[in-house]
Short mmCIF file of C-alpha atoms and ligand atoms in Angstrom, two decimals:
data_model
loop_
_atom_site.label_atom_id
_atom_site.label_comp_id
_atom_site.label_asym_id
_atom_site.label_seq_id
_atom_site.Cartn_x
_atom_site.Cartn_y
_atom_site.Cartn_z
CA MET Q 98 -85.66 61.36 -25.93
CA SER Q 99 -83.79 58.63 -24.08
CA MET Q 100 -79.97 58.91 -23.58
CA GLN Q 101 -79.55 56.14 -26.20
CA GLU Q 102 -81.80 57.91 -28.60
CA HIS Q 103 -79.95 61.15 -28.19
CA TYR Q 104 -76.46 59.62 -28.96
CA SER Q 105 -77.98 57.88 -31.82
CA ALA Q 106 -79.18 61.03 -33.19
CA LEU Q 107 -75.78 62.66 -32.62
CA LEU Q 108 -74.02 59.95 -34.33
CA GLU Q 109 -76.35 60.02 -37.21
CA SER Q 110 -75.74 63.81 -37.65
CA LEU Q 111 -71.94 63.33 -37.59
CA ASN Q 112 -72.18 60.63 -40.08
CA THR Q 113 -74.16 63.02 -42.43
CA THR Q 114 -71.46 65.36 -42.04
CA PHE Q 115 -68.92 62.77 -42.91
CA ARG Q 116 -70.94 61.50 -45.89
CA SER Q 117 -71.11 65.20 -47.27
CA GLY Q 118 -67.37 64.87 -47.86
CA LYS Q 119 -66.77 68.15 -45.84
CA THR Q 120 -64.01 66.51 -43.56
CA ARG Q 121 -62.03 64.98 -46.27
CA ALA Q 122 -60.98 68.32 -47.76
CA LEU Q 123 -57.43 69.08 -46.81
CA SER Q 124 -58.21 72.92 -46.51
CA TRP Q 125 -60.94 71.95 -43.96
CA ARG Q 126 -58.64 69.60 -41.88
CA LYS Q 127 -55.76 72.38 -41.69
CA ALA Q 128 -58.19 75.08 -40.72
CA GLN Q 129 -59.66 72.95 -37.92
CA LEU Q 130 -56.25 72.09 -36.78
CA ASN Q 131 -55.38 75.73 -36.56
CA ALA Q 132 -58.68 76.35 -34.73
CA LEU Q 133 -57.58 73.60 -32.31
CA ALA Q 134 -54.14 75.28 -31.86
CA ALA Q 135 -56.03 78.56 -31.18
CA LEU Q 136 -58.35 76.91 -28.63
CA VAL Q 137 -55.22 75.58 -26.65
CA GLU Q 138 -53.09 78.71 -27.12
CA GLU Q 139 -55.71 81.31 -26.16
CA ASN Q 140 -56.94 79.31 -23.20
CA GLN Q 141 -53.81 78.27 -21.52
CA GLN Q 142 -54.67 79.91 -18.24
CA GLN Q 143 -58.03 78.25 -18.10
CA ILE Q 144 -56.53 74.96 -18.97
CA ALA Q 145 -53.81 75.27 -16.43
CA GLU Q 146 -56.36 76.25 -13.78
CA ALA Q 147 -58.60 73.28 -14.61
CA LEU Q 148 -55.65 70.83 -14.30
CA GLU Q 149 -54.53 72.43 -11.18
CA LYS Q 150 -58.06 71.97 -9.72
CA ASP Q 151 -58.27 68.22 -10.78
CA LEU Q 152 -54.68 67.10 -9.98
CA GLY Q 153 -52.86 69.92 -8.37
CA LYS Q 154 -50.64 70.10 -11.49
CA CYS Q 155 -48.05 72.99 -11.55
CA GLN Q 156 -47.86 75.45 -14.50
CA ALA Q 157 -44.64 73.80 -15.73
CA GLU Q 158 -46.00 70.28 -15.73
CA SER Q 159 -49.26 71.38 -17.49
CA TYR Q 160 -47.23 73.01 -20.04
CA THR Q 161 -44.83 70.31 -20.85
CA SER Q 162 -47.17 67.26 -20.68
CA GLU Q 163 -50.60 68.85 -21.87
CA ILE Q 164 -50.63 72.34 -23.43
CA GLY Q 165 -47.12 72.37 -25.08
CA PHE Q 166 -47.39 68.72 -25.96
CA LEU Q 167 -50.64 69.33 -27.77
CA LEU Q 168 -49.29 72.51 -29.59
CA GLY Q 169 -46.17 70.54 -30.81
CA ASP Q 170 -48.38 67.72 -32.09
CA ILE Q 171 -50.62 70.12 -34.00
CA ARG Q 172 -47.41 71.86 -35.55
CA HIS Q 173 -45.97 68.64 -36.47
CA THR Q 174 -49.27 67.51 -38.07
CA LEU Q 175 -49.67 70.55 -39.92
CA LYS Q 176 -46.25 70.37 -41.33
CA HIS Q 177 -46.64 66.72 -42.72
CA LEU Q 178 -50.36 66.52 -43.25
CA SER Q 179 -50.28 67.13 -46.99
CA GLY Q 180 -47.59 64.45 -47.38
CA TRP Q 181 -49.27 61.92 -45.25
CA SER Q 182 -52.51 62.45 -47.16
CA LYS Q 183 -50.97 61.82 -50.57
CA PRO Q 184 -51.40 58.32 -52.05
CA ARG Q 185 -48.18 56.12 -50.98
CA LYS Q 186 -46.49 54.54 -54.03
CA VAL Q 187 -45.29 51.13 -53.97
CA SER Q 188 -43.52 48.82 -56.37
CA THR Q 189 -45.61 46.61 -59.07
CA PRO Q 190 -44.39 43.23 -59.87
CA VAL Q 191 -43.79 42.49 -63.61
CA VAL Q 192 -47.03 40.39 -63.71
CA ALA Q 193 -49.00 43.53 -63.32
CA TRP Q 194 -47.03 45.70 -65.83
CA PRO Q 195 -47.80 48.28 -67.09
CA GLY Q 196 -49.30 49.42 -63.89
CA LYS Q 197 -48.95 51.46 -60.78
CA SER Q 198 -49.72 50.41 -57.23
CA PHE Q 199 -50.39 52.84 -54.20
CA ARG Q 200 -51.92 52.95 -50.86
CA TYR Q 201 -54.53 55.56 -50.72
CA PRO Q 202 -55.37 57.13 -47.25
CA GLU Q 203 -59.05 57.56 -46.50
CA PRO Q 204 -60.87 58.55 -43.29
CA LEU Q 205 -62.50 55.93 -41.46
CA GLY Q 206 -65.76 57.94 -40.75
CA THR Q 207 -67.08 58.85 -37.16
CA VAL Q 208 -64.79 57.80 -34.27
CA LEU Q 209 -65.24 57.49 -30.58
CA ILE Q 210 -62.35 58.85 -28.43
CA ILE Q 211 -62.56 57.87 -24.84
CA GLY Q 212 -60.08 59.60 -22.49
CA ALA Q 213 -58.54 58.82 -18.91
CA TRP Q 214 -58.20 61.26 -16.16
CA ASN Q 215 -54.31 61.50 -15.46
CA TYR Q 216 -53.60 63.82 -18.42
CA PRO Q 217 -57.20 64.64 -18.95
CA PHE Q 218 -56.77 67.44 -21.60
CA GLN Q 219 -54.01 65.78 -23.73
CA LEU Q 220 -55.30 62.29 -23.56
CA VAL Q 221 -58.54 63.46 -25.41
CA LEU Q 222 -57.02 65.96 -27.76
CA ALA Q 223 -53.93 64.07 -29.13
CA PRO Q 224 -55.81 61.19 -30.43
CA TYR Q 225 -58.31 63.83 -31.80
CA ILE Q 226 -55.56 65.69 -33.52
CA ALA Q 227 -54.79 62.52 -35.40
CA ALA Q 228 -58.55 61.71 -36.09
CA LEU Q 229 -59.21 65.24 -37.38
CA ALA Q 230 -55.98 65.25 -39.59
CA ALA Q 231 -57.09 62.00 -41.21
CA GLY Q 232 -60.59 63.50 -42.03
CA ASN Q 233 -62.89 61.84 -39.36
CA CYS Q 234 -65.78 63.14 -37.42
CA ALA Q 235 -65.51 62.40 -33.74
CA VAL Q 236 -67.11 62.25 -30.34
CA LEU Q 237 -64.92 63.00 -27.40
CA LYS Q 238 -65.64 61.56 -24.12
CA PRO Q 239 -63.23 62.93 -21.36
CA SER Q 240 -62.86 61.08 -17.97
CA GLU Q 241 -65.49 62.23 -15.49
CA LEU Q 242 -62.89 61.80 -12.75
CA ALA Q 243 -61.06 65.01 -13.85
CA ALA Q 244 -64.40 66.86 -13.82
CA ASN Q 245 -63.00 70.47 -14.20
CA THR Q 246 -61.17 69.57 -17.35
CA SER Q 247 -64.06 67.48 -18.87
CA ALA Q 248 -66.50 70.59 -18.29
CA MET Q 249 -63.81 72.99 -19.87
CA LEU Q 250 -63.57 70.65 -23.10
CA ALA Q 251 -67.24 70.59 -23.29
CA GLU Q 252 -67.33 74.44 -23.12
CA LEU Q 253 -64.31 75.23 -25.43
CA ILE Q 254 -64.65 72.61 -28.22
CA PRO Q 255 -67.94 74.03 -29.80
CA LYS Q 256 -66.54 77.51 -29.46
CA TYR Q 257 -63.67 76.75 -31.64
CA LEU Q 258 -64.33 73.78 -33.86
CA ASP Q 259 -66.89 72.73 -36.30
CA GLY Q 260 -69.79 71.49 -34.26
CA ASP Q 261 -70.99 69.44 -37.31
CA ALA Q 262 -67.85 67.20 -37.17
CA VAL Q 263 -66.95 66.94 -33.43
CA CYS Q 264 -68.79 66.98 -30.18
CA VAL Q 265 -67.87 66.34 -26.49
CA VAL Q 266 -70.12 63.95 -24.48
CA GLU Q 267 -69.39 64.36 -20.83
CA GLY Q 268 -70.31 61.44 -18.44
CA ALA Q 269 -69.30 58.33 -16.78
CA LYS Q 270 -70.00 54.54 -16.87
CA GLU Q 271 -73.66 54.93 -17.94
CA GLU Q 272 -72.97 57.51 -20.69
CA THR Q 273 -69.76 55.61 -21.93
CA THR Q 274 -71.66 52.26 -22.10
CA ALA Q 275 -74.66 54.02 -23.99
CA LEU Q 276 -72.01 55.37 -26.47
CA LEU Q 277 -70.35 52.08 -26.80
CA ALA Q 278 -73.57 50.43 -27.97
CA LEU Q 279 -73.47 52.54 -31.08
CA GLN Q 280 -71.81 51.41 -34.44
CA TRP Q 281 -68.54 53.67 -34.71
CA ASP Q 282 -65.97 53.44 -37.32
CA HIS Q 283 -63.13 53.36 -34.73
CA ILE Q 284 -62.98 53.48 -31.03
CA PHE Q 285 -59.88 54.85 -29.40
CA TYR Q 286 -59.66 54.13 -25.59
CA THR Q 287 -57.24 55.10 -23.12
CA GLY Q 288 -57.57 53.74 -19.63
CA GLY Q 289 -57.30 50.61 -17.64
CA GLU Q 290 -57.31 47.13 -18.70
CA ALA Q 291 -60.59 46.08 -17.20
CA VAL Q 292 -62.54 48.71 -18.94
CA GLY Q 293 -60.46 48.07 -22.18
CA LYS Q 294 -61.95 44.54 -22.20
CA VAL Q 295 -65.57 46.08 -21.88
CA VAL Q 296 -64.64 48.43 -24.91
CA MET Q 297 -63.26 45.72 -26.93
CA SER Q 298 -66.23 43.37 -26.34
CA ALA Q 299 -68.67 46.26 -27.28
CA ALA Q 300 -66.65 47.11 -30.38
CA ALA Q 301 -66.70 43.34 -31.33
CA LYS Q 302 -70.44 43.35 -31.74
CA HIS Q 303 -70.22 45.86 -34.60
CA LEU Q 304 -66.77 44.56 -35.96
CA THR Q 305 -65.31 48.14 -35.00
CA PRO Q 306 -61.48 48.37 -34.85
CA VAL Q 307 -60.24 49.55 -31.61
CA THR Q 308 -56.94 51.23 -30.29
CA LEU Q 309 -56.42 50.46 -26.55
CA GLU Q 310 -53.90 52.56 -24.87
CA LEU Q 311 -53.68 50.76 -21.47
CA GLY Q 312 -51.20 50.66 -18.61
CA GLY Q 313 -49.36 48.08 -16.44
CA LYS Q 314 -46.30 47.76 -14.33
CA SER Q 315 -43.40 49.45 -16.24
CA PRO Q 316 -40.06 48.36 -14.95
CA CYS Q 317 -36.89 50.39 -14.76
CA LEU Q 318 -33.56 48.64 -14.67
CA VAL Q 319 -30.71 50.36 -13.05
CA ASP Q 320 -27.30 48.76 -13.96
CA SER Q 321 -24.15 49.46 -11.86
CA ARG Q 322 -22.38 50.74 -14.86
CA THR Q 323 -24.60 53.97 -15.32
CA HIS Q 324 -24.14 57.64 -14.36
CA LEU Q 325 -25.95 57.33 -11.12
CA ALA Q 326 -26.72 60.99 -10.47
CA VAL Q 327 -28.26 61.68 -13.67
CA SER Q 328 -30.20 58.32 -13.69
CA ALA Q 329 -31.69 59.19 -10.27
CA ARG Q 330 -32.63 62.74 -11.52
CA ARG Q 331 -34.37 61.33 -14.60
CA ILE Q 332 -36.05 58.50 -12.49
CA VAL Q 333 -37.24 60.97 -9.97
CA TRP Q 334 -38.64 63.21 -12.83
CA GLY Q 335 -40.37 60.32 -14.51
CA LYS Q 336 -41.66 58.70 -11.53
CA TRP Q 337 -42.97 61.64 -9.46
CA MET Q 338 -44.38 63.96 -12.27
CA ASN Q 339 -48.06 64.28 -11.68
CA ALA Q 340 -47.45 62.48 -8.39
CA GLY Q 341 -46.75 59.10 -10.34
CA GLN Q 342 -50.12 59.00 -12.01
CA THR Q 343 -48.55 58.57 -15.56
CA CYS Q 344 -49.13 55.28 -17.59
CA ILE Q 345 -45.53 55.27 -18.52
CA ALA Q 346 -43.92 56.34 -15.24
CA PRO Q 347 -41.54 53.62 -13.82
CA ASP Q 348 -43.73 51.47 -11.80
CA TYR Q 349 -40.82 49.79 -10.01
CA VAL Q 350 -36.96 49.70 -10.21
CA LEU Q 351 -34.70 46.76 -10.25
CA VAL Q 352 -31.25 47.23 -9.10
CA GLU Q 353 -28.36 44.91 -8.28
CA LYS Q 354 -28.07 44.14 -4.55
CA GLY Q 355 -24.48 45.94 -4.25
CA LEU Q 356 -25.87 49.11 -5.73
CA LEU Q 357 -28.88 49.57 -3.49
CA PRO Q 358 -27.22 52.10 -0.89
CA ALA Q 359 -25.82 54.35 -3.48
CA PHE Q 360 -29.02 54.14 -5.52
CA MET Q 361 -31.10 55.14 -2.58
CA GLU Q 362 -28.66 57.91 -1.55
CA ALA Q 363 -28.98 59.20 -5.19
CA ILE Q 364 -32.76 59.07 -5.23
CA THR Q 365 -33.07 60.69 -1.82
CA GLU Q 366 -30.70 63.51 -2.80
CA GLU Q 367 -32.53 64.14 -6.11
CA LEU Q 368 -36.08 64.07 -4.44
CA ARG Q 369 -34.82 66.66 -2.13
CA LYS Q 370 -33.50 68.82 -4.90
CA GLN Q 371 -36.54 68.65 -6.97
CA TYR Q 372 -39.22 68.80 -4.28
CA GLY Q 373 -37.49 69.95 -1.12
CA ASP Q 374 -37.37 68.68 2.40
CA ASN Q 375 -41.30 68.41 2.40
CA PRO Q 376 -42.60 67.48 -0.96
CA LEU Q 377 -46.25 67.64 0.30
CA GLN Q 378 -45.52 71.43 0.65
CA SER Q 379 -44.08 71.96 -2.65
CA ASP Q 380 -45.91 73.85 -5.24
CA ASP Q 381 -44.45 71.67 -7.99
CA TYR Q 382 -45.85 68.45 -6.43
CA GLY Q 383 -49.28 67.13 -7.58
CA ASN Q 384 -52.02 65.59 -5.66
CA ILE Q 385 -53.88 62.32 -6.10
CA ILE Q 386 -57.04 62.58 -8.36
CA ASN Q 387 -59.60 61.46 -5.68
CA PRO Q 388 -59.88 60.20 -2.08
CA ARG Q 389 -60.69 56.57 -3.48
CA HIS Q 390 -57.34 56.49 -5.45
CA LEU Q 391 -55.59 57.78 -2.27
CA ALA Q 392 -57.32 55.01 -0.15
CA ARG Q 393 -56.04 52.59 -2.81
CA LEU Q 394 -52.50 53.88 -2.58
CA LYS Q 395 -52.46 53.79 1.21
CA SER Q 396 -53.67 50.19 1.13
CA TYR Q 397 -50.63 49.24 -0.90
CA LEU Q 398 -48.57 50.49 2.12
CA GLU Q 399 -50.15 48.55 4.87
CA GLY Q 400 -47.72 46.19 6.33
CA GLN Q 401 -44.71 47.41 4.26
CA ASP Q 402 -41.38 48.49 5.51
CA ILE Q 403 -41.38 52.11 4.14
CA ALA Q 404 -37.67 53.22 3.39
CA LEU Q 405 -38.47 56.60 2.37
CA GLY Q 406 -41.74 58.97 2.51
CA GLY Q 407 -45.00 57.44 3.27
CA GLU Q 408 -46.49 60.83 4.61
CA VAL Q 409 -50.05 61.52 3.46
CA ASP Q 410 -52.16 64.68 3.57
CA ASP Q 411 -55.76 63.72 3.57
CA ILE Q 412 -57.00 67.51 3.26
CA ALA Q 413 -54.84 67.98 0.06
CA ASN Q 414 -55.29 64.38 -0.96
CA ALA Q 415 -51.76 64.09 -1.63
CA MET Q 416 -49.11 61.31 -0.74
CA ALA Q 417 -45.31 62.08 -0.51
CA PRO Q 418 -42.78 60.36 -2.73
CA THR Q 419 -42.44 56.91 -1.16
CA ILE Q 420 -40.00 54.05 -1.42
CA VAL Q 421 -40.49 50.40 -0.34
CA VAL Q 422 -37.41 48.19 -0.80
CA ASP Q 423 -38.04 44.44 -1.66
CA PRO Q 424 -41.79 44.19 -1.01
CA ALA Q 425 -43.25 40.77 -1.33
CA LYS Q 426 -43.61 39.82 -4.87
CA ASP Q 427 -47.16 38.74 -4.06
CA SER Q 428 -48.12 42.07 -2.31
CA ALA Q 429 -50.95 44.26 -4.07
CA LEU Q 430 -48.06 46.72 -4.43
CA MET Q 431 -46.16 44.33 -6.79
CA GLN Q 432 -49.23 42.80 -8.33
CA GLU Q 433 -51.17 45.89 -9.46
CA GLU Q 434 -50.23 48.94 -11.43
CA ILE Q 435 -49.30 51.54 -8.61
CA PHE Q 436 -50.35 54.57 -10.62
CA GLY Q 437 -49.16 56.76 -7.85
CA PRO Q 438 -46.17 58.11 -6.02
CA ILE Q 439 -44.93 54.73 -4.41
CA LEU Q 440 -41.77 53.28 -5.75
CA PRO Q 441 -40.74 49.63 -5.07
CA VAL Q 442 -37.14 49.11 -5.39
CA ILE Q 443 -36.45 45.25 -6.09
CA THR Q 444 -32.85 44.09 -5.57
CA VAL Q 445 -31.53 41.36 -7.92
CA ASP Q 446 -28.28 39.49 -8.03
CA SER Q 447 -27.66 40.30 -11.68
CA MET Q 448 -29.19 42.09 -14.55
CA ASP Q 449 -30.08 38.58 -16.20
CA ASP Q 450 -32.20 38.13 -13.06
CA ALA Q 451 -33.87 41.40 -13.78
CA ILE Q 452 -34.57 40.38 -17.45
CA ALA Q 453 -36.09 37.16 -16.20
CA PHE Q 454 -38.25 39.13 -13.62
CA ILE Q 455 -39.63 41.27 -16.42
CA ASN Q 456 -40.29 38.07 -18.56
CA ASP Q 457 -42.24 36.49 -15.75
CA ARG Q 458 -44.98 39.37 -15.85
CA PRO Q 459 -47.17 40.82 -18.55
CA LYS Q 460 -45.59 42.75 -21.31
CA PRO Q 461 -45.38 46.55 -19.96
CA LEU Q 462 -46.11 49.73 -21.63
CA ALA Q 463 -42.88 51.20 -20.99
CA LEU Q 464 -39.41 49.66 -20.10
CA TYR Q 465 -36.43 51.66 -19.00
CA LEU Q 466 -32.86 50.70 -18.71
CA PHE Q 467 -29.90 52.75 -17.16
CA THR Q 468 -26.66 51.37 -18.44
CA ASP Q 469 -23.49 52.44 -20.17
CA ASP Q 470 -23.15 48.84 -21.35
CA LYS Q 471 -23.96 48.39 -24.95
CA HIS Q 472 -24.05 44.61 -24.58
CA LEU Q 473 -26.61 44.83 -21.69
CA GLU Q 474 -28.66 47.13 -23.89
CA ASP Q 475 -28.67 44.73 -26.64
CA ARG Q 476 -29.49 41.76 -24.22
CA VAL Q 477 -32.37 43.73 -22.75
CA LEU Q 478 -33.89 44.78 -26.22
CA SER Q 479 -33.62 41.48 -27.80
CA SER Q 480 -34.91 39.50 -24.91
CA THR Q 481 -37.80 41.43 -23.33
CA SER Q 482 -41.09 42.88 -24.96
CA ALA Q 483 -42.50 46.30 -24.14
CA GLY Q 484 -44.61 48.91 -25.88
CA ASN Q 485 -41.75 51.63 -25.67
CA VAL Q 486 -38.39 51.68 -24.44
CA CYS Q 487 -36.10 54.47 -23.26
CA ILE Q 488 -32.35 53.86 -22.47
CA ASN Q 489 -30.87 56.08 -20.02
CA ASP Q 490 -33.83 58.22 -19.56
CA THR Q 491 -37.83 58.03 -18.63
CA MET Q 492 -40.56 58.83 -20.81
CA MET Q 493 -38.56 60.97 -23.35
CA PHE Q 494 -39.71 58.99 -26.35
CA MET Q 495 -42.96 60.97 -25.93
CA ALA Q 496 -41.03 64.10 -26.97
CA ASN Q 497 -40.38 62.47 -30.52
CA PRO Q 498 -43.47 62.62 -32.74
CA GLU Q 499 -41.63 60.27 -35.17
CA LEU Q 500 -41.84 57.43 -32.65
CA PRO Q 501 -45.30 55.76 -32.38
CA PHE Q 502 -46.69 55.32 -29.07
CA GLY Q 503 -48.61 52.18 -27.92
CA GLY Q 504 -48.71 49.04 -26.00
CA VAL Q 505 -48.13 45.45 -26.64
CA GLY Q 506 -50.11 42.42 -25.21
CA ASN Q 507 -51.66 43.53 -21.89
CA SER Q 508 -50.45 47.22 -22.18
CA GLY Q 509 -52.67 47.58 -25.23
CA MET Q 510 -52.88 47.61 -29.02
CA GLY Q 511 -52.45 50.05 -31.86
CA SER Q 512 -50.44 53.25 -31.61
CA TYR Q 513 -50.49 56.92 -32.35
CA HIS Q 514 -48.45 60.39 -32.33
CA GLY Q 515 -47.31 61.74 -35.56
CA GLN Q 516 -47.98 59.63 -38.70
CA ALA Q 517 -48.70 56.70 -36.58
CA GLY Q 518 -51.83 58.49 -35.35
CA PHE Q 519 -52.84 59.71 -38.85
CA ASP Q 520 -52.58 56.03 -40.04
CA THR Q 521 -54.53 54.66 -36.99
CA PHE Q 522 -57.41 56.91 -38.08
CA SER Q 523 -57.17 56.22 -41.84
CA HIS Q 524 -57.75 53.03 -43.88
CA LEU Q 525 -54.87 52.71 -46.34
CA LYS Q 526 -56.96 51.70 -49.23
CA THR Q 527 -55.10 49.31 -51.79
CA VAL Q 528 -55.22 50.77 -55.29
CA MET Q 529 -53.57 49.48 -58.53
CA ARG Q 530 -54.06 51.24 -61.89
CA ARG Q 531 -53.46 49.27 -64.93
CA SER Q 532 -52.76 50.27 -68.39
CA PHE Q 533 -54.74 49.18 -71.44
CA LEU Q 534 -51.53 49.25 -73.39
CA PHE Q 535 -50.55 45.49 -73.04
CA ASP Q 536 -52.73 42.71 -72.11
CA ALA Q 537 -51.04 39.30 -71.79
CA ALA Q 538 -53.11 36.58 -73.09
CA PHE Q 539 -51.77 33.79 -70.68
CA ARG Q 540 -53.99 34.89 -67.84
CA TYR Q 541 -57.08 34.19 -69.67
CA ALA Q 542 -58.91 30.86 -70.61
CA PRO Q 543 -58.65 28.79 -72.58
CA PHE Q 544 -55.57 27.56 -70.89
CA SER Q 545 -53.10 25.41 -72.38
CA ASP Q 546 -49.71 23.89 -71.07
CA LEU Q 547 -47.68 26.86 -72.56
CA LYS Q 548 -49.89 29.19 -70.72
CA LEU Q 549 -49.48 27.29 -67.48
CA LYS Q 550 -45.73 27.27 -68.03
CA ILE Q 551 -45.62 30.94 -68.59
CA LEU Q 552 -47.97 31.62 -65.57
CA LYS Q 553 -45.59 29.50 -63.38
CA LYS Q 554 -42.90 31.61 -64.54
CA PHE Q 555 -44.42 34.92 -63.62
CA LEU Q 556 -46.13 34.17 -60.30
P1 NAD C 204 -60.69 56.19 -16.09
O1 NAD C 204 -61.42 55.93 -14.79
O2 NAD C 204 -60.83 57.84 -16.41
O3 NAD C 204 -61.36 55.48 -17.16
C1 NAD C 204 -61.17 55.61 -18.60
C2 NAD C 204 -62.27 55.92 -19.17
O4 NAD C 204 -63.10 54.79 -19.37
C3 NAD C 204 -63.10 57.12 -18.80
O5 NAD C 204 -63.43 58.20 -19.92
C4 NAD C 204 -64.18 56.45 -18.22
O6 NAD C 204 -65.54 57.30 -18.15
C5 NAD C 204 -64.56 55.21 -18.99
N1 NAD C 204 -65.06 54.10 -18.20
C6 NAD C 204 -64.87 53.79 -16.90
N2 NAD C 204 -65.50 52.68 -16.51
C7 NAD C 204 -66.12 52.34 -17.52
C8 NAD C 204 -66.99 51.15 -17.83
N3 NAD C 204 -67.40 50.31 -16.91
N4 NAD C 204 -67.60 51.20 -19.15
C9 NAD C 204 -67.18 52.07 -20.09
N5 NAD C 204 -66.38 53.03 -19.82
C10 NAD C 204 -65.84 53.30 -18.61
O7 NAD C 204 -59.35 55.84 -16.07
P2 NAD C 204 -58.52 54.62 -15.55
O8 NAD C 204 -59.11 53.40 -16.19
O9 NAD C 204 -58.52 54.75 -13.98
O10 NAD C 204 -57.12 55.02 -16.08
C11 NAD C 204 -56.01 54.63 -15.61
C12 NAD C 204 -55.32 53.45 -16.44
O11 NAD C 204 -55.17 54.03 -17.83
C13 NAD C 204 -54.07 53.11 -15.92
O12 NAD C 204 -53.75 51.75 -16.17
C14 NAD C 204 -53.00 53.88 -16.90
O13 NAD C 204 -51.90 53.14 -17.08
C15 NAD C 204 -53.87 53.91 -18.19
N6 NAD C 204 -53.40 54.93 -19.01
C16 NAD C 204 -53.03 54.53 -20.22
C17 NAD C 204 -52.45 55.53 -20.95
C18 NAD C 204 -51.80 55.34 -22.35
O14 NAD C 204 -51.54 56.18 -23.02
N7 NAD C 204 -51.41 54.11 -22.68
C19 NAD C 204 -52.40 57.01 -20.71
C20 NAD C 204 -53.21 57.12 -19.37
C21 NAD C 204 -53.64 56.20 -18.58
#
């Protein structure tokens, strides 16, 4: 059997499960969510070890951004699933009285979830929690670049979950291309923009809807009216977690010229507090996913004036937290998503110039603003566009499952987390139930001037 035939057969068997109605039962979905929680709970050590091997993640980071995050997501989903699954009543206009209108959630069918390497466990399972909660079958395709996590998912998923309804396919471009050729009911992709276009074109052939969780350069504005020490602490946390390999890490900072010395001092001090004098030796500081990505990051530093850091450990495949002040706007560092531990700090004359800088560029996935000035906050919110915004912190919107997470424009389309994820993997079917009690004659032919008058009044 060729690879393509093998995947077709796999999809067919998942579709058969879906058609059997098994995955629609609320009791099945809840039992599977509990089994997924057990998978995460019981294998914490193995998960942390795989993440350590792939990315040098420390235990605390693995817990907050992958293990604990997923457990929280499952808990939240289990708590609200019955409510989300109920028909959602909406009002009915007079013309349809007596009658009732509602939106009836139904699963889409069999979905394909393609994950990225930077949070390789969470980025496959968080969308799956939503897909499962909504009652879908799924194929999960983890990133081949995080090979240990991918293999672990392929080993654990069949041990805990219903193999008739979910399956892991490991592989890279060739395997993903073969999967993308098939007719899915939804494709959920997390990764870079270029492959996002490949995914969307493949989906278009079957009119398959897509969710694209992409990236981009997320700006961070630091106003002079801010609590600088706390701002620096939170920027260091958001930028250098996972060695900067986070889609919503601040990509670059915009500060007013006058604030630059104090800002640099505060960041330097915070870096020292969090990662010590030699971050490359810190157990809490991660490495770069592979030598190719390290080479990419090193190339961004060529010809740059490094204000802080810049050290590289080729053996451990790591780069120290690094800051470049005012790199050329047309340098690769300011043209491409950095996705690593380099932070450009761009000085501007005013926060209005910072807003203009952002609006000159593609819409980012995240935007951060540090300020005590409510007027500036309003100005930034009303005059810029971004997938997600956090004021006076970085990345913390991820901690609230009530907040949908997703991009806009080049940073993606669609969203998930909490109910948004459930809705992404559901079709909210429109249903109207009419009563036989009353049947207004004016709707029906033969029409007359009087009927037309009544119609005009009601419609
Ligand atoms: P990646 O290399 O792991 O690729 C993502 C997925 O696409 C993988 O599963 C991979 O196998 C598959 N793939 C790669 N090339 C392919 C091809 N030619 N055809 C079909 N499939 C292919 O990850 P990446 O693209 O390096 O990820 C980094 C990007 O992802 C960054 O831009 C980052 O901002 C973004 N990202 C976004 C989010 C989010 O939630 N929005 C989260 C993490 C990462």
